[in-house]
Coordinates of C-alpha atoms in Angstrom, one line a residue:
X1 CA -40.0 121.6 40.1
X2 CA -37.2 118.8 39.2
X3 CA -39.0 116.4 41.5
X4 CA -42.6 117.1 39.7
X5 CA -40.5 116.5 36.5
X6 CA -39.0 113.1 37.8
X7 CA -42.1 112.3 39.1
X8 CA -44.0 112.3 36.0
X9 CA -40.9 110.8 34.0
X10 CA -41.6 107.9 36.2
X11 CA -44.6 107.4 35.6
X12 CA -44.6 107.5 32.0
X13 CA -42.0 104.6 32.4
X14 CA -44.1 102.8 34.6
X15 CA -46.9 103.1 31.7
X16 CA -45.0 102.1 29.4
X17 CA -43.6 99.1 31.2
X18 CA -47.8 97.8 31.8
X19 CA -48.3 98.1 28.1
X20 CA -46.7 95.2 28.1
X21 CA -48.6 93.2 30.6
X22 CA -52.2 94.9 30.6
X23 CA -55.1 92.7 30.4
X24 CA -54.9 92.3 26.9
X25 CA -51.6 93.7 24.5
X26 CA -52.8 97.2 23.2
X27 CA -52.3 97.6 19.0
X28 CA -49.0 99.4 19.3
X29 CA -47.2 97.0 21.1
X30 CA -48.6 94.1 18.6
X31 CA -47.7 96.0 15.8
X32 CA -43.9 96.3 17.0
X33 CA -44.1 92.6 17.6
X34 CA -45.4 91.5 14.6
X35 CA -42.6 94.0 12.7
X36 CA -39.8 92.3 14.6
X37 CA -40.8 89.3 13.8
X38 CA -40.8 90.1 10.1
X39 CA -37.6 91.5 10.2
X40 CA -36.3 88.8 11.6
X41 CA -37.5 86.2 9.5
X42 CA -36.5 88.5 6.1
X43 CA -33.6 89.3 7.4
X44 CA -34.0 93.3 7.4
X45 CA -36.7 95.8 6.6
X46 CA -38.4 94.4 3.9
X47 CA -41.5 94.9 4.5
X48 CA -42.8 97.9 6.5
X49 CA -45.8 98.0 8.5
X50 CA -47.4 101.4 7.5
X51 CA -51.2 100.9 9.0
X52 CA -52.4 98.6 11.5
X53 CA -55.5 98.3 13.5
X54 CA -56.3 95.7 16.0
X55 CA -59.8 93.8 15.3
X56 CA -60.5 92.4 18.4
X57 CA -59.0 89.3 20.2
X58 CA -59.9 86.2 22.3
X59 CA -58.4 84.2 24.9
X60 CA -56.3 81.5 23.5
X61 CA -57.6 77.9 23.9
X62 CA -54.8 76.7 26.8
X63 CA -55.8 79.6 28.7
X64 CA -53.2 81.6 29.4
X65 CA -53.1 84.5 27.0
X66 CA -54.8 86.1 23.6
X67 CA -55.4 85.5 20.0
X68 CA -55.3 89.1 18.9
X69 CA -56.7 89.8 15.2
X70 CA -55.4 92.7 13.4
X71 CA -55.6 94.4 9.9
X72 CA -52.5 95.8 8.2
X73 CA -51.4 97.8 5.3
X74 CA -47.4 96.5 4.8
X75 CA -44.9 98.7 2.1
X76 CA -42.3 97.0 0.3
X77 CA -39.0 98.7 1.6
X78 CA -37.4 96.8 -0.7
X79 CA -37.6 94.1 -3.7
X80 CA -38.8 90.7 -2.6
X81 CA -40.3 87.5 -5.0
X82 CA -42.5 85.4 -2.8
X83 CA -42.2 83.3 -5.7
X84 CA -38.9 82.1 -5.3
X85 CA -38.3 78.3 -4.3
X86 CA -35.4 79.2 -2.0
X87 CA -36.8 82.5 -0.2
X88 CA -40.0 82.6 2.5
X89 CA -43.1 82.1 0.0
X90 CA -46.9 82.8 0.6
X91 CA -47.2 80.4 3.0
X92 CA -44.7 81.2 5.1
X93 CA -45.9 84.5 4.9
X94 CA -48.8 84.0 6.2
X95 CA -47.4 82.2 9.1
X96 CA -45.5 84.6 10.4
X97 CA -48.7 87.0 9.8
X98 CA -51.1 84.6 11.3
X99 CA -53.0 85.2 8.4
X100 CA -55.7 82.4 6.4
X101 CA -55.3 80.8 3.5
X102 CA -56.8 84.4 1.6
X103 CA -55.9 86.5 3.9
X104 CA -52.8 88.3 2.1
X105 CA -53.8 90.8 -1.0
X106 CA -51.1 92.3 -3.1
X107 CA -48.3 89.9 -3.9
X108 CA -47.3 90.0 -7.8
X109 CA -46.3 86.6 -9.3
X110 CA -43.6 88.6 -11.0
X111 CA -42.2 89.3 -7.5
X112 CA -42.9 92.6 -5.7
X113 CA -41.2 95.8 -6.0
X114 CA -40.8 98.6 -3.5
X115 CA -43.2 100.7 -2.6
X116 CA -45.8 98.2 -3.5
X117 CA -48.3 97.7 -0.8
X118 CA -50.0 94.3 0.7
X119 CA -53.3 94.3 2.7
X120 CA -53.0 91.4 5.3
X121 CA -56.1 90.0 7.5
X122 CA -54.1 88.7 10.6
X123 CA -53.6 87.6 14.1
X124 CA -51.3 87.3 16.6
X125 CA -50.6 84.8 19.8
X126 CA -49.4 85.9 23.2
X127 CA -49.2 84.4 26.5
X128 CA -47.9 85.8 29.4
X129 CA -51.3 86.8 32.2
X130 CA -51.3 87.2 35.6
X131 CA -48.9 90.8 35.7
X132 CA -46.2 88.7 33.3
X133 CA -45.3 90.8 30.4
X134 CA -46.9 89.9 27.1
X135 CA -44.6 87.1 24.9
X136 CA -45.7 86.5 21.1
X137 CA -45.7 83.2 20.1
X138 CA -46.2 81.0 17.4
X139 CA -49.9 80.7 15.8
X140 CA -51.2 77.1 15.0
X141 CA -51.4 77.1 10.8
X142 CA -54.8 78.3 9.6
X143 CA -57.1 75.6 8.2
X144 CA -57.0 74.8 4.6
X145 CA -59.6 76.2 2.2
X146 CA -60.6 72.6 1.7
X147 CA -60.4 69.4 3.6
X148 CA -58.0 66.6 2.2
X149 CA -58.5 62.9 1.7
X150 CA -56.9 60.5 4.3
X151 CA -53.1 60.2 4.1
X152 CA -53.3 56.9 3.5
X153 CA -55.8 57.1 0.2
X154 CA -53.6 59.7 -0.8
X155 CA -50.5 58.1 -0.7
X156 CA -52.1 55.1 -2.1
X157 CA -52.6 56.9 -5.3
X158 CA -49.1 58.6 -5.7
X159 CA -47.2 55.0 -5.7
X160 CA -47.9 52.3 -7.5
X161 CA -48.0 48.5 -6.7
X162 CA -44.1 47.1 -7.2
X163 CA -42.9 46.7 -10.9
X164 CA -45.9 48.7 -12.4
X165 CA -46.7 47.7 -15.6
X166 CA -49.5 50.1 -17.5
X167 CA -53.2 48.2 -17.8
X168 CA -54.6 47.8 -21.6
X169 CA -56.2 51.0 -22.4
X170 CA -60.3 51.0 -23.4
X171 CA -59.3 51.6 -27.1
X172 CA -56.3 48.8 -27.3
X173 CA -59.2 46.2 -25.5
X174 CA -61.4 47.5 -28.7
X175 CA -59.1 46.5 -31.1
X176 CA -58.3 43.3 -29.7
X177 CA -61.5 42.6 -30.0
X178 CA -62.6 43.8 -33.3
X179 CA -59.2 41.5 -34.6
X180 CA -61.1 38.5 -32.8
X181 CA -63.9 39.5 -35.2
X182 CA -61.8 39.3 -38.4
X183 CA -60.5 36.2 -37.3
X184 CA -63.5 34.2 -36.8
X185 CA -63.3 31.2 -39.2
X186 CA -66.3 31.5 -42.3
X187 CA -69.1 28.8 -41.7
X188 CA -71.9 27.1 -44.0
X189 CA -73.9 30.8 -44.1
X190 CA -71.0 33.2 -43.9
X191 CA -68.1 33.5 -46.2
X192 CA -64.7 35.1 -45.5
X193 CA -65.8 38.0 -48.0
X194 CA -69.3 38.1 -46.0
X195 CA -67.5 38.5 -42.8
X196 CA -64.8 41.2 -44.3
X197 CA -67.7 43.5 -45.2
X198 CA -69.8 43.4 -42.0
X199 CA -66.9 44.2 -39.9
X200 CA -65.2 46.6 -42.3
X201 CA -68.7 48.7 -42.5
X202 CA -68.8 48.6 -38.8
X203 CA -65.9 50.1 -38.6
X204 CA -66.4 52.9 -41.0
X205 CA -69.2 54.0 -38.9
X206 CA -67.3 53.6 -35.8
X207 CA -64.5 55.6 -37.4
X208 CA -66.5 58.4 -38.9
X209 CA -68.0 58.3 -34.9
X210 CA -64.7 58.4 -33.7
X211 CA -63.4 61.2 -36.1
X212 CA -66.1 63.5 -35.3
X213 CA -65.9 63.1 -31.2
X214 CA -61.9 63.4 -31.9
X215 CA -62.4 66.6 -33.5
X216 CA -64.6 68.0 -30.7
X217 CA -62.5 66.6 -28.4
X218 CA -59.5 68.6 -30.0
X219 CA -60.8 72.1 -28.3
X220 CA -60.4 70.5 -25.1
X221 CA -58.2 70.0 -22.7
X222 CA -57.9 67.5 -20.3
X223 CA -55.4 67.7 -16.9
X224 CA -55.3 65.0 -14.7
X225 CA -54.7 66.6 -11.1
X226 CA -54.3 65.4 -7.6
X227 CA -57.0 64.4 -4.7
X228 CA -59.0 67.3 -3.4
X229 CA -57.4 69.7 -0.9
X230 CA -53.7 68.9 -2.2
X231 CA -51.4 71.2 -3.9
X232 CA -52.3 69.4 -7.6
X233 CA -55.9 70.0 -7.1
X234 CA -55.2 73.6 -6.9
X235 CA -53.3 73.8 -9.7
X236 CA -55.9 72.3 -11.2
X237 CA -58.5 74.8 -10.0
X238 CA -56.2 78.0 -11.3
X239 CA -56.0 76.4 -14.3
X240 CA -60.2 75.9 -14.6
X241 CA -60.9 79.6 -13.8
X242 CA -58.4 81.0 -16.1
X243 CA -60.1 78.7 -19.0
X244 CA -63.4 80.2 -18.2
X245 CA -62.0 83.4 -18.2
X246 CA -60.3 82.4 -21.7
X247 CA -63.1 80.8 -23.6
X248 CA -61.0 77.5 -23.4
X249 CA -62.8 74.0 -23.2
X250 CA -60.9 72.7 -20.1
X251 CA -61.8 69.1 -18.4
X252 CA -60.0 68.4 -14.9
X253 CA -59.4 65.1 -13.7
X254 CA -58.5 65.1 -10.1
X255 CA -59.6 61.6 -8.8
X256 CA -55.7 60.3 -9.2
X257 CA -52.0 60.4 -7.9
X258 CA -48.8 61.0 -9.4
X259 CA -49.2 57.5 -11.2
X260 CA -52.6 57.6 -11.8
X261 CA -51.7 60.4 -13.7
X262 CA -49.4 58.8 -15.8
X263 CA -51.8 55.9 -16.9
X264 CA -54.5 58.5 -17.6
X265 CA -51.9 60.3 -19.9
X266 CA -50.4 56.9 -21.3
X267 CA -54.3 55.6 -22.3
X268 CA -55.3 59.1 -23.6
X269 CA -57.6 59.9 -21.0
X270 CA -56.0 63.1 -20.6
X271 CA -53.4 65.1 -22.2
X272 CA -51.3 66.8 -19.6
X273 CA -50.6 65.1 -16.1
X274 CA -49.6 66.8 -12.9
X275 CA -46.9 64.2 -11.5
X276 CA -43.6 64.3 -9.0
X277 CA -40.3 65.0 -10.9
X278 CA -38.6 61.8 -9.8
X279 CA -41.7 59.8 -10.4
X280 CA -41.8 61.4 -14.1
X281 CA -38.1 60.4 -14.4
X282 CA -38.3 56.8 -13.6
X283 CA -41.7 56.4 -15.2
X284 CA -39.7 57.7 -18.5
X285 CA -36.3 55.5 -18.1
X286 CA -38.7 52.2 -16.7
X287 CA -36.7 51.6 -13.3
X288 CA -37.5 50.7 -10.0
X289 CA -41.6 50.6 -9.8
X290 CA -41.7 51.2 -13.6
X291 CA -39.0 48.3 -14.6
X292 CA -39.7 46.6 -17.8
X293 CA -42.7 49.7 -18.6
X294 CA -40.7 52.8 -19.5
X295 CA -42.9 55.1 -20.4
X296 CA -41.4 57.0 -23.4
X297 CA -43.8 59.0 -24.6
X298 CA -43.4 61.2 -21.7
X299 CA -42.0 65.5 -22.3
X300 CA -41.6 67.5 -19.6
X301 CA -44.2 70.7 -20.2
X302 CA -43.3 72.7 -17.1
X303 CA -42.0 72.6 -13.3
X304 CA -44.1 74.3 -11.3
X305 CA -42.9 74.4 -7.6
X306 CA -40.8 72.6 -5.3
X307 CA -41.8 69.5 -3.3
X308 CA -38.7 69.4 -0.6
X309 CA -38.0 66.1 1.3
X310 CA -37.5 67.1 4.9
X311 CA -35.8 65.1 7.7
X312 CA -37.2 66.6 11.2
X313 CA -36.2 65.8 14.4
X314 CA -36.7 66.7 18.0
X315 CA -34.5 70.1 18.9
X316 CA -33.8 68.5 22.6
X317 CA -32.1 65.5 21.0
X318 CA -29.1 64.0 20.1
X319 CA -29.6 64.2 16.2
X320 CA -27.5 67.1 13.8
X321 CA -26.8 65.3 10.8
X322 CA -28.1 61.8 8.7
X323 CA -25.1 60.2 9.8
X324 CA -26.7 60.5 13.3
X325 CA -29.9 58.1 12.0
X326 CA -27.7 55.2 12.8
X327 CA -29.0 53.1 15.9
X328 CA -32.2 55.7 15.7
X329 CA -36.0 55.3 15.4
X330 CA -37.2 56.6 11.8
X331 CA -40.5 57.2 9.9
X332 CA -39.9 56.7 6.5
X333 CA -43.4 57.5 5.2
X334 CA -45.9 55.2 3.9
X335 CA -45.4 52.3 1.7
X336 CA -46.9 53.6 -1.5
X337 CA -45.4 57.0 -0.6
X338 CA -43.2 59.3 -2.4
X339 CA -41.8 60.1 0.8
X340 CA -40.4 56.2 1.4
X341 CA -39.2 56.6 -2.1
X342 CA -37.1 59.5 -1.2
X343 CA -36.1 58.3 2.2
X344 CA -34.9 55.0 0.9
X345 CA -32.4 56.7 -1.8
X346 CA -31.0 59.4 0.2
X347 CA -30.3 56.7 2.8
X348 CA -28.9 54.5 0.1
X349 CA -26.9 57.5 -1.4
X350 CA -25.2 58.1 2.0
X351 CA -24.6 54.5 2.2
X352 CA -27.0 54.0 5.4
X353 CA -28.6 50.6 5.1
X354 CA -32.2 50.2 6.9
X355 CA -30.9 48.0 9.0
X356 CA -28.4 50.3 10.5
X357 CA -31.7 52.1 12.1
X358 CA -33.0 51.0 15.3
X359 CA -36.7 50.7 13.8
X360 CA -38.4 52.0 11.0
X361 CA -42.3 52.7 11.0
X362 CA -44.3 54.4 8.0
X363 CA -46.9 56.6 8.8
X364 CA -49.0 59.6 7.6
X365 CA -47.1 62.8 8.0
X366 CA -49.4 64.0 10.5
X367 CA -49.3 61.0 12.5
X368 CA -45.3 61.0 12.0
X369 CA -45.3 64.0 13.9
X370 CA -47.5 63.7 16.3
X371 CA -45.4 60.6 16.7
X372 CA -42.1 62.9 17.4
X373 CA -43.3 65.1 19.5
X374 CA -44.5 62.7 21.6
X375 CA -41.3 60.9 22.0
X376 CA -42.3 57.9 19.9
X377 CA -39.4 58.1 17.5
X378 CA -36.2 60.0 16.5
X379 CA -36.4 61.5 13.3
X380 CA -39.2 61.4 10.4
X381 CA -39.3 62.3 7.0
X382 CA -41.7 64.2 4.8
X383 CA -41.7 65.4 1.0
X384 CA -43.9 68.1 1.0
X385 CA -44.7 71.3 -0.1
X386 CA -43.3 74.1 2.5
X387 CA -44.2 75.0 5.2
X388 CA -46.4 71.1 5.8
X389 CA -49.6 72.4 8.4
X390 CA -48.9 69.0 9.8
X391 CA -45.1 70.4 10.9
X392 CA -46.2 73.8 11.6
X393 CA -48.9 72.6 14.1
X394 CA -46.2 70.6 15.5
X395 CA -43.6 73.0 15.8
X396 CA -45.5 75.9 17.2
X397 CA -45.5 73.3 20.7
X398 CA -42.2 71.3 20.6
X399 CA -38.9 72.6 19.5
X400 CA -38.3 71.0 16.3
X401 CA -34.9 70.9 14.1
X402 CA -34.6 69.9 10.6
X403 CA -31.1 68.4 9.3
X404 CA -29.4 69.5 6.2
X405 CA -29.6 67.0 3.5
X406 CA -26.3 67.5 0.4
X407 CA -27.1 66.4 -3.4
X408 CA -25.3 63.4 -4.6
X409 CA -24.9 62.6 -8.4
X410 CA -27.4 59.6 -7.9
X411 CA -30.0 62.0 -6.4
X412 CA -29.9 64.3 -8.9
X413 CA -30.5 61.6 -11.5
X414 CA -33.3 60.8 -9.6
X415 CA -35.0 63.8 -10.3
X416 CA -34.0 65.6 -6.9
X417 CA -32.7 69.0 -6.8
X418 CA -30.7 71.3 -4.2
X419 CA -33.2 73.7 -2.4
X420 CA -33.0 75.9 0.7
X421 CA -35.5 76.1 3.0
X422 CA -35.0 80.1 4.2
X423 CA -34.7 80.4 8.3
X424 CA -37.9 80.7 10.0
X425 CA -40.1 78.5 7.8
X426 CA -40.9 76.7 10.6
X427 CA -41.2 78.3 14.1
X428 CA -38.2 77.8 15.9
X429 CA -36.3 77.0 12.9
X430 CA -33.2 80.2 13.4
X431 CA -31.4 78.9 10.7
X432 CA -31.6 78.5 6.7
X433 CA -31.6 74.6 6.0
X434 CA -29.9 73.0 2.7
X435 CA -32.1 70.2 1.6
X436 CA -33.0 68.1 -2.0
X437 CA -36.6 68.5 -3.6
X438 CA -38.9 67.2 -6.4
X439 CA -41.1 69.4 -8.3
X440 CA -44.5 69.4 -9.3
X441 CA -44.2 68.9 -12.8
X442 CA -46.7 68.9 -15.5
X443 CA -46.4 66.5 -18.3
X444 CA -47.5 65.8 -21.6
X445 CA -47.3 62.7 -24.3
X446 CA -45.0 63.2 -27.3
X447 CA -48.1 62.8 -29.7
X448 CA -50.4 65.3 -28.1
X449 CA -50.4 68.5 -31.0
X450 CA -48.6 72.0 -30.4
X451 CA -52.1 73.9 -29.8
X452 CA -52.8 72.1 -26.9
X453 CA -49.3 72.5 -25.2
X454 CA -49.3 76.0 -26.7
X455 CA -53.0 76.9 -25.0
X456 CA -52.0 75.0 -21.6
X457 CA -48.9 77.0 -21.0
X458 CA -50.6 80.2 -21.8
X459 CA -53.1 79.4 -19.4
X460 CA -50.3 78.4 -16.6
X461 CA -47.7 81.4 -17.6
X462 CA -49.5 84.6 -20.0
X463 CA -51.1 85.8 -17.2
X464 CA -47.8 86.5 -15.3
X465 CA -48.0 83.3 -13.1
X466 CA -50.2 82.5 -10.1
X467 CA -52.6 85.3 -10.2
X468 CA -54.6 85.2 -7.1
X469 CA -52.5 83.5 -4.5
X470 CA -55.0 80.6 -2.8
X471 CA -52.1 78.9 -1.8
X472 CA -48.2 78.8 -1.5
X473 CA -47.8 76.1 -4.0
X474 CA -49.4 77.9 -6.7
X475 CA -48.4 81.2 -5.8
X476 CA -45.3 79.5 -6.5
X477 CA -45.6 79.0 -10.2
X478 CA -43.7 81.1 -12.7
X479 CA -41.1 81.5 -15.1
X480 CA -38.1 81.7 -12.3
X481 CA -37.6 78.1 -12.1
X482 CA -40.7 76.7 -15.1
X483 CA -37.2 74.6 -16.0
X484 CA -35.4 73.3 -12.7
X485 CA -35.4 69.8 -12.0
X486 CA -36.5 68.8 -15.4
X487 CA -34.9 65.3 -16.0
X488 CA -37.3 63.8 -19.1
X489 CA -37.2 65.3 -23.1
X490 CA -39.2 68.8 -23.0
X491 CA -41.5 68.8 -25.4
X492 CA -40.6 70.8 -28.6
X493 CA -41.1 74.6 -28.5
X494 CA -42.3 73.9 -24.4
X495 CA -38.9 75.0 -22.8
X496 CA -38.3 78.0 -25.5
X497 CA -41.7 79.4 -24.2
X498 CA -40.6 79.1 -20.9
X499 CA -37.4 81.1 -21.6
X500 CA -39.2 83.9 -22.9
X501 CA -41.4 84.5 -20.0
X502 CA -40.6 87.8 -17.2
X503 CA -37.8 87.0 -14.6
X504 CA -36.5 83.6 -16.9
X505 CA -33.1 81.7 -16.2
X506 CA -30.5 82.2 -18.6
X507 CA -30.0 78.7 -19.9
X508 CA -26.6 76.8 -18.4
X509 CA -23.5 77.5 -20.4

């Protein structure tokens, strides 16, 4: 009897060994995966996987294991705000889920509470055939919902040309040229009185014209976004379907950059802007690309997520801190980048000349890495949005490492701000890393009227935040932080709104 008893304890063990290396991994053993690696990456049992069902799986494209796709019902265990700038957001979310851009129902913009429940559409990666047992591992990033434009357009239209000076607008070319009228010297057939009243009953028409499109134009409102498939676009598409839902006249222009943005708002093209936080600051004081054009007619409306610069290296090399840079091979970004921007000053700011590098290059950020993990260079930097697909893609097949980079008083004039990107934003990436950020901040011009500034942040903010979550950036607006990194006048009545809204700052004391 004891050895029948032994001999069937065996062979449960034995069964329970091959669930780990049958053909394919069976839905229990992915579900404990998949809940260790959340607890992991939260730090604790935040969220608890109460259903789970497997939904089929393929054979991964190297060859040697599965893509297995599951649907899940997770419980918050506890209080988490996937809103936060320094905790794992949507995105990172769905990383560790391996879920698509729309494949996470449930989050609250308000953060999430326990108990709450989130439906997830996911997958996981494992490789180990051939009798091994089964080993997750990272999942490339889904595809974006939409396709970006080239790197290189898109950086174009973030930076401008060196000691940008704002073009004439359409309406200040009009004047000029209706003063050329009034100054026209009177001839044989026309007398200086002639000439007054044909131009001044010109321009009564033309203003009672003017007046009466200016009045229309009043119930509208005009955002100048980013290029299609960025983080400003989408902004810009929350904000369009909220207006629909609203009854509000809403006209997005998403054809420009960060500067763009800010001649659009300067000529009164548009009244509100989308634009970088530091870009916004030296735009306002007139320095470095802005000297001798300080645009100061800029107020800060809003910050709506964090834009963190990141240095990444190679895990397998010699690099730990900036210091380390010296003698080192660097991509800085491109040339009309934001990125170079940053790079430059926080290299400046810890008193590292470019010189002191072996090389610099300046590339896309997808080429950057692919530059990296090839061996091609030492370090890169990036300011993006967290988690960058380019670095996730990267990182899910060469051991990356990302170096803590410390405020300085000159940074944080710049418009930079401390943020923390949590451990496990990137795969491999154990540890939490301290690092600066811009914001995405939405602008306005001093003269445009309370109505408008009142109906925009209604349209951003009364509905609780980001609504449905199409993307981490968005999913990342809300009252939390609507005032962090803000480094231009607010325009009146804008930041008292902001303090009112569900889970506000106190102000500094």
């Amino acid at each position: 009897m004891v050895q029948l008893v032994m001999r069937w304890a065996l062979l449960l063990l034995a069964a329970l060994a091959l669930a780990g290396c049958a053909r394919e991994p069976d839905a229990e053993f992915v579900r404990q995966q998949v809940q260790q690696q959340l607890d992991a990456a939260l730090g604790g049992r935040v969220l608890q996987i109460e259903q789970f069902r497997r939904a089929g799986s393929q054979q991964l494209a190297s060859g040697d294991g599965r893509l297995v796709y599951f649907n899940a019902q997770l419980k918050l265990a506890s209080a988490y705000d996937f809103t936060q700038w320094d905790a794992h957001n949507v995105g990172t979310l769905a990383s560790l889920l391996g879920a698509g851009p729309l494949g996470i129902s449930g989050l609250k913009a308000a953060g999430n509470q326990p108990g709450d429940l989130l439906g997830v559409y996911g997958s996981a990666a494992f490789v180990g055939e051939g009798g091994k047992a089964w080993q997750l591992i990272p999942t490339l990033p889904a595809p974006a919902l939409v396709e970006t434009e080239s790197p290189a357009a898109a950086g174009a239209s973030v930076r401008p040309r060196a000691k940008e000076s704002p073009e004439p607008t359409a309406a200040e070319v009009a004047l000029e040229r209706l003063q050329a009228l009034l100054n026209l010297k009177p001839g044989p057939t026309l007398s200086a009185a002639q000439r007054d009243s044909i131009v001044t009953e010109a321009l009564d028409s033309a203003y009672r014209s003017a007046q009466a499109r200016l009045t229309r134009a009043a119930d509208t409102i005009v955002l100048a976004g980013g290029p299609v498939g960025g983080e400003y676009a989408a902004v810009t598409n929350l904000v369009n379907e909220r207006a629909l839902h609203a009854n509000v006249r809403f006209e997005p222009l998403t054809r420009e950059g960060s500067v763009g943005n800010i001649r659009l708002l300067h000529g009164g093209e548009a009244q509100f802007a989308l634009v970088q936080s530091d870009i916004a600051a030296a735009a306002f004081a007139g320095r470095g690309r802005f000297g001798g054009a300080a645009q100061s007619e800029l107020r800060a409306v809003a910050s709506l997520f964090p834009e963190p610069v990141q240095l990444v290296v190679r895990a397998d090399g010699p690099i730990t801190t900036l210091a380390d840079l010296k003698g080192k091979r660097v991509d800085i970004g491109l040339e009309t980048s934001g990125t170079r921007a940053n790079a430059l000053a926080i290299l400046a700011a810890n008193g590292m000349a470019l010189d002191a590098l072996a090389a610099t290059t300046g590339s896309s950020l997808p080429d950057a890495a692919a530059l990296l993990a090839a061996g091609k260079i030492d370090a890169l930097f990036s300011t993006v949005h967290a988690p960058a697909r380019a670095l996730q893609a990267v990182a899910a097949r060469t051991p990356l490492a990302w170096i803590d980079l410390l405020p300085t008083d000159a940074l944080r004039e710049s418009g930079l701000l401390p943020l923390k990107l949590p451990a496990r934003t990137y795969a491999g990436q154990t540890e939490p890393v301290q690092t600066l950020a811009a914001t995405g901040l939405l602008v306005t011009r001093a003269d445009v009227p309370p109505a408008q500034v009142d109906a925009m942040l209604k349209l951003l903010f009364a509905s609780g935040g980001a609504g449905r979550v199409e993307g981490s950036a968005v999913a990342q607006i809300g009252g939390r932080n609507a005032r962090e990194g803000v480094s231009i006048p607010w325009y009146p009545g804008a930041e008292a709104f902001l303090a009112q809204l569900p889970g506000a700052k106190p102000p500094d004391k």
